[in-house]
Short mmCIF file of C-alpha atoms and ligand atoms in Angstrom, two decimals:
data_model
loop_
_atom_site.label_atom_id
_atom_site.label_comp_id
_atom_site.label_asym_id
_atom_site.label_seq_id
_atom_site.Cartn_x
_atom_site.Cartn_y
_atom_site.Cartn_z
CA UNK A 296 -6.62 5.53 -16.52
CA UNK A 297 -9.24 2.97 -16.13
CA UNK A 298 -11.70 3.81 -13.65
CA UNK A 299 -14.19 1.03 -12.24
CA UNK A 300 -17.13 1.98 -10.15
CA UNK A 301 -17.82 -0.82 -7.65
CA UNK A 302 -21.52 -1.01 -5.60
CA UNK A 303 -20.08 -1.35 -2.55
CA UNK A 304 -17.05 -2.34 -0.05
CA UNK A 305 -17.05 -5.97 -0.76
CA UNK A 306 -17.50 -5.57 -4.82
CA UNK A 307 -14.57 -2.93 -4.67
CA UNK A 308 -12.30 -5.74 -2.76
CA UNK A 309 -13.23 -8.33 -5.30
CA UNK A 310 -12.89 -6.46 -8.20
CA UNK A 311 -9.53 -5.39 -7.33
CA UNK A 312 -8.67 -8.82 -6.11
CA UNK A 313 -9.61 -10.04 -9.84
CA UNK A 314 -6.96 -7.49 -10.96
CA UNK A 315 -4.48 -9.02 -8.26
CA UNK A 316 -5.23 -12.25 -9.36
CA UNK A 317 -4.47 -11.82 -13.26
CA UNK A 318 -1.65 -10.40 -12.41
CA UNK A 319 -0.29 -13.80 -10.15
CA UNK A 320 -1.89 -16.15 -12.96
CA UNK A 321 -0.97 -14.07 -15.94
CA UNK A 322 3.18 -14.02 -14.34
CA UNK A 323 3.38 -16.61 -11.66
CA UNK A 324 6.67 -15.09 -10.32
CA UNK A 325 5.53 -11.56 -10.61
CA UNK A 326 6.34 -8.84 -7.81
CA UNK A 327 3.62 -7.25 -5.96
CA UNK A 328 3.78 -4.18 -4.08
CA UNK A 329 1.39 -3.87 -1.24
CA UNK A 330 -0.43 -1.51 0.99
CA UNK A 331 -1.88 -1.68 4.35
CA UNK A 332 -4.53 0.39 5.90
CA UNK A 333 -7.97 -0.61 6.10
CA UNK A 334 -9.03 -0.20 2.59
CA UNK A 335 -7.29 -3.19 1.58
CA UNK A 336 -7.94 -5.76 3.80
CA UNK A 337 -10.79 -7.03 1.78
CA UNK A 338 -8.80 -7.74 -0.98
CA UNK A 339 -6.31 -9.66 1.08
CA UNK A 340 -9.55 -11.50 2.56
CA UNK A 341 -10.68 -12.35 -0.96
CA UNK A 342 -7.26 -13.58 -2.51
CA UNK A 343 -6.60 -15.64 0.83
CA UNK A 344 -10.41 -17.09 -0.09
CA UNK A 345 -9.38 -17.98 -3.74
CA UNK A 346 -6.06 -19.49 -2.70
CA UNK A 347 -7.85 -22.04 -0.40
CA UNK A 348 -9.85 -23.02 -3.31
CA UNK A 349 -6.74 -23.52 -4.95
CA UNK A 350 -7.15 -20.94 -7.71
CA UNK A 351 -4.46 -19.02 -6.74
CA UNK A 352 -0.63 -19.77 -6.09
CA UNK A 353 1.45 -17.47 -4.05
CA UNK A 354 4.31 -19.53 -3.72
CA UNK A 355 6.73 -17.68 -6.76
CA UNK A 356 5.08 -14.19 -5.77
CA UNK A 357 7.69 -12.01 -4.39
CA UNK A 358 6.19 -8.37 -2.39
CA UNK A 359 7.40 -5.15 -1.21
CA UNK A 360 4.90 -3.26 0.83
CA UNK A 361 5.04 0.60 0.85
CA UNK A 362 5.69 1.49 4.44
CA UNK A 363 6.60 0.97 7.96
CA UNK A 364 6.35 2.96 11.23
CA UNK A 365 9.55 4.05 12.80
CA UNK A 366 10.40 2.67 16.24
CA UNK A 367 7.17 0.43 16.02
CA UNK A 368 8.51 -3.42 16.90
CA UNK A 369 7.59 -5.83 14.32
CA UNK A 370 5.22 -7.79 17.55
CA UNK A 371 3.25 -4.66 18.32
CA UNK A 372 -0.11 -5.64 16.64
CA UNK A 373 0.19 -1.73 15.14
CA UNK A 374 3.31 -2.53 12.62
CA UNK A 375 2.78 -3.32 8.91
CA UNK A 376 4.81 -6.31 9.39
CA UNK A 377 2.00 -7.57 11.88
CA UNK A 378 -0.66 -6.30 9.71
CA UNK A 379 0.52 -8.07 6.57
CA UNK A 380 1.35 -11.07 8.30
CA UNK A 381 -2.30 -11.54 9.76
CA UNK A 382 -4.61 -9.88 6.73
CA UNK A 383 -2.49 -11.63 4.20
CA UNK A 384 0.60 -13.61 4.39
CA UNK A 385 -0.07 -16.22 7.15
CA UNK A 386 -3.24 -17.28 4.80
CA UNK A 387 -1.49 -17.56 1.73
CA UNK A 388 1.60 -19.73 0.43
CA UNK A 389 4.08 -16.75 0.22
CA UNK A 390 7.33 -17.60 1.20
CA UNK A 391 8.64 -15.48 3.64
CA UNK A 392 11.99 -14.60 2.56
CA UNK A 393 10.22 -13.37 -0.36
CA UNK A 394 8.37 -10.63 1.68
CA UNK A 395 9.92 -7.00 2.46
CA UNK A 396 8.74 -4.49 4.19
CA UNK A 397 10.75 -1.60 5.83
CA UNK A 398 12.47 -2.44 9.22
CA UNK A 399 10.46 0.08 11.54
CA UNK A 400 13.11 -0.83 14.36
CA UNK A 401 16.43 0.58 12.05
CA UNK A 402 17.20 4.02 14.14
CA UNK A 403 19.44 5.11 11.33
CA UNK A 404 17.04 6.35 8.24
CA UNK A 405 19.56 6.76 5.81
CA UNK A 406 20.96 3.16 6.42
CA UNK A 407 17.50 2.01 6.20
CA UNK A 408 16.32 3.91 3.50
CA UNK A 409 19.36 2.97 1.24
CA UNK A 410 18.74 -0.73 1.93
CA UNK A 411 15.12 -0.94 0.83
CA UNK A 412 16.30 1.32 -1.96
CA UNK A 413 18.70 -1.93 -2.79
CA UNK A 414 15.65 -4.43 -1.75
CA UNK A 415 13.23 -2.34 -4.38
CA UNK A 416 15.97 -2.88 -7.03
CA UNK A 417 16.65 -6.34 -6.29
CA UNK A 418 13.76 -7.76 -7.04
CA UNK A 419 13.36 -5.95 -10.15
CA UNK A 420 10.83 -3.98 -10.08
CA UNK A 421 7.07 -3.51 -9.18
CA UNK A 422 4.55 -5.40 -11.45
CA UNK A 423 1.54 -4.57 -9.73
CA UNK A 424 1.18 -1.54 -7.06
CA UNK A 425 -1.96 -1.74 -5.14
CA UNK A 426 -2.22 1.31 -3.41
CA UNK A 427 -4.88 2.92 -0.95
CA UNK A 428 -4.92 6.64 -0.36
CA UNK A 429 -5.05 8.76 2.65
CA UNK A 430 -7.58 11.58 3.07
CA UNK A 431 -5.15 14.50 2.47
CA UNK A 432 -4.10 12.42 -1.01
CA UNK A 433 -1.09 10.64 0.34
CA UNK A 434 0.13 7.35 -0.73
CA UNK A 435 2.33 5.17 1.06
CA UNK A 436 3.48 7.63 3.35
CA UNK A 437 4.23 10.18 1.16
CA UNK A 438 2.69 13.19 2.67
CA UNK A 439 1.37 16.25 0.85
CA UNK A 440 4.71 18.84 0.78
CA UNK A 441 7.11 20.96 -0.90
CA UNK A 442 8.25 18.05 -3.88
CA UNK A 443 7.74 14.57 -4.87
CA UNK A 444 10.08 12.86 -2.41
CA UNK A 445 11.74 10.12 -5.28
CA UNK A 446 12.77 7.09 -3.25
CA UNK A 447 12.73 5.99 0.04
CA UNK A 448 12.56 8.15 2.54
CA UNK A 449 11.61 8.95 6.69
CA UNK A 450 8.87 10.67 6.82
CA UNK A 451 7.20 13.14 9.80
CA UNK A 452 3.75 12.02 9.45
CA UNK A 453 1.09 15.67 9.44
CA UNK A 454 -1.24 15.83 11.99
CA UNK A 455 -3.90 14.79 9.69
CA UNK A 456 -2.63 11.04 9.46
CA UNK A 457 -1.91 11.19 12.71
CA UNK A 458 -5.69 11.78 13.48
CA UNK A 459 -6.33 9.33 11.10
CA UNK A 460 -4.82 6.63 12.11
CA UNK A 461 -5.32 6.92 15.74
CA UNK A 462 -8.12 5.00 15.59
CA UNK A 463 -5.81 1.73 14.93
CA UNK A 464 -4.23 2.41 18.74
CA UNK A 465 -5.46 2.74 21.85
CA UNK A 466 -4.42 6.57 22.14
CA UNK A 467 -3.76 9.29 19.83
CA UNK A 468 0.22 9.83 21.86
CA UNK A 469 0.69 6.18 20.66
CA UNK A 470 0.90 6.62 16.81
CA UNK A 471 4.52 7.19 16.28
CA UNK A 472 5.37 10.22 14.54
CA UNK A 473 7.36 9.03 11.76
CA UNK A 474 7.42 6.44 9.28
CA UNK A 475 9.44 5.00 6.46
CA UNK A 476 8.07 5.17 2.97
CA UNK A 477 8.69 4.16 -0.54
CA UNK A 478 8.97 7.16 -2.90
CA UNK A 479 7.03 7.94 -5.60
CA UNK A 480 9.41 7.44 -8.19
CA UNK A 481 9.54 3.62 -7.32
CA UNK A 482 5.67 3.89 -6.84
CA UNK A 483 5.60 5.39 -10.47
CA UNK A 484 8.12 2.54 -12.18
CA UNK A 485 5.76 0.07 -11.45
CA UNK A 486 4.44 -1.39 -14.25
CA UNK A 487 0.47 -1.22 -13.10
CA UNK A 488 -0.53 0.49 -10.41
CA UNK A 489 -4.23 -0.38 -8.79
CA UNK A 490 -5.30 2.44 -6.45
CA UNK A 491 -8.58 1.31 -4.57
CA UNK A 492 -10.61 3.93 -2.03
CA UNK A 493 -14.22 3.50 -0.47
CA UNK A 494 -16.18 5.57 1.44
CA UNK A 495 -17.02 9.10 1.56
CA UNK A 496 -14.24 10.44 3.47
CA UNK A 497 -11.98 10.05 0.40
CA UNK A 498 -14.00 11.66 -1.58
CA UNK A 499 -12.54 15.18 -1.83
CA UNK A 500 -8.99 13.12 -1.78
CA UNK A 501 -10.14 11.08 -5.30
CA UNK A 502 -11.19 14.42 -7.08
CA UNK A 503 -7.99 15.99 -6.26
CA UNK A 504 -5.82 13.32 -6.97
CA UNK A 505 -7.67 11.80 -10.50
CA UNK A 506 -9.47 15.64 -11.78
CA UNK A 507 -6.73 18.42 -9.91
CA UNK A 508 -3.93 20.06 -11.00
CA UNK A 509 -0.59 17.51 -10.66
CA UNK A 510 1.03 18.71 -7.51
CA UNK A 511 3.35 17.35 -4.26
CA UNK A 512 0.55 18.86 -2.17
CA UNK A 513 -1.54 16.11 -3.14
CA UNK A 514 1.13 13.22 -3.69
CA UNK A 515 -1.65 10.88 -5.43
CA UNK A 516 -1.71 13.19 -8.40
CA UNK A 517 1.11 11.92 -9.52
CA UNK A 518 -0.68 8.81 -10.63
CA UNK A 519 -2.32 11.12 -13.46
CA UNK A 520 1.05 11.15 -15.49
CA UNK A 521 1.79 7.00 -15.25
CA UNK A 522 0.10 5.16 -18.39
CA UNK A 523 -1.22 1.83 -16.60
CA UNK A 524 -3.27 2.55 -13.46
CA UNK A 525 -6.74 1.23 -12.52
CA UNK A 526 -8.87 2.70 -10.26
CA UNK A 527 -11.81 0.64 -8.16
CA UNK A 528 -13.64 2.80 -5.67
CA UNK A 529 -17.37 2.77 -4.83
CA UNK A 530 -19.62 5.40 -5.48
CA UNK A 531 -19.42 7.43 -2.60
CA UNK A 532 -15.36 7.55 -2.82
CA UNK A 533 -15.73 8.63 -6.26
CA UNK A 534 -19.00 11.31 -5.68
CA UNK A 535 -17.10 14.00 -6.24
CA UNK A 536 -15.76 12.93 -9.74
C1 GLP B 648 -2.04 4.80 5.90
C2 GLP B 648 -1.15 4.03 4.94
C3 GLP B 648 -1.56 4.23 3.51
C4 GLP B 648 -3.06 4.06 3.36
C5 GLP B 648 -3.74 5.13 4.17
C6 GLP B 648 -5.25 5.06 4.09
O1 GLP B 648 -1.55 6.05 6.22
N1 GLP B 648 0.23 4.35 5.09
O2 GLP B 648 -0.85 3.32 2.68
O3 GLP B 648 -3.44 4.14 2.02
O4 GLP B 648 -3.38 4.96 5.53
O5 GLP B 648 -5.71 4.06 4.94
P1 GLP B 648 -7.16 3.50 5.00
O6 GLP B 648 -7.26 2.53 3.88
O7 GLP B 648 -7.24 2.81 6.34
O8 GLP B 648 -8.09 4.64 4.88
#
């Protein structure tokens, strides 16, 4: 595990955008796998930036993002698929059949969960995993629990990220209580995985998921057993380390 400390906010999204960028340039066709939440946006900000400067070309990328709400429509300005769309995709030269995330709006989980399961596999795989983390150590949605949930799943979000989150919508009732995830066994085939985390609030998450004992109660500890991850955070994510 590499881990690079980074001053700030903005030098933690650029040096993790470096990594995403290596990554397009070293394997032009290469498959991403992306996360939302607000840790990641400056990355997305920064790539967008080098793309209109030409240095970058999106346009054999293929992505799979981690997660969806359930029962959120892909218009509500609260679904990944509108997040990605506006932090990311409209800015860049992705082509959109290309793109998959999880279709929030599929009432039947299994049916859902089995497709991205065949949407994961057809594209063959996860060169680069950027991943955030939440505050009680999940990733994706995988919440802390009883096992490592392996592949895609619906997941009852815990109160915690329900708190957390809340302050995306305009009340707490709004955040919709479940959510589809990518397991950690895809998370774990990917070939690199970048996990990136700022501020002090994950703190206490980042020492138990890089220095604490490997358990499903903290999902991100997982990461401790894959051979190629890379870790930017700033200072006071990583304080506790
Ligand atoms: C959400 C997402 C995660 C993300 C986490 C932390 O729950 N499903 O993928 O890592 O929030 O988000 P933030 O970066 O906003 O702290």
């Amino acid at each position: 595990m590499r881990i690079y400390v980074a001053k700030d906010y903005h030098d933690m999204s650029r040096k993790a955008a470096n990594i995403v960028s290596a990554q397009v340039i070293m394997k032009p066709n290469c498959v991403l796998g992306l996360a939302t939440g607000s840790t990641p946006e400056g990355i997305y900000a920064q790539l967008i930036d080098w793309y209109n400067k030409g240095d970058i070309d999106f346009s054999s990328v293929k992505s799979v993002n981690l997660d969806e709400y359930k029962g959120l429509p892909r218009e509500s300005d609260q679904s990944y698929y509108y997040y990605m769309n506006e932090h990311f995709f409209k800015g860049i030269n992705i082509r959109p059949e290309n793109t998959h995330i999880p279709n929030g709006m599929e009432p039947d989980s299994e049916k859902e969960c089995a497709r991205y399961n065949r949407v994961i596999e057809s594209v063959g795989g996860i060169d680069l995993q950027i991943l955030g983390i939440g505050a009680n150590g999940h990733i994706g949605f995988n919440e802390p629990g009883e096992a490592f949930e392996k592949e895609t799943h619906c997941v009852a979000l815990t109160e915690s990220t329900i708190e957390a989150n809340s302050r995306f919508f305009e009340n707490r009732d709004d955040v919709p209580r479940y959510a589809y995830s990518m397991g950690i066994k895809s998370i774990m085939q990917a070939k690199k995985i970048l996990l990136v985390a700022s501020g002090a609030g994950k703190a206490d998450a980042m020492y138990a998921a890089l220095c604490g004992p490997i358990t499903p109660a903290v999902p991100a500890s997982i990461l401790q057993l894959h051979n190629d991850v890379t870790v930017v955070a700033d200072g006071a994510a990583l304080s506790k380390i």
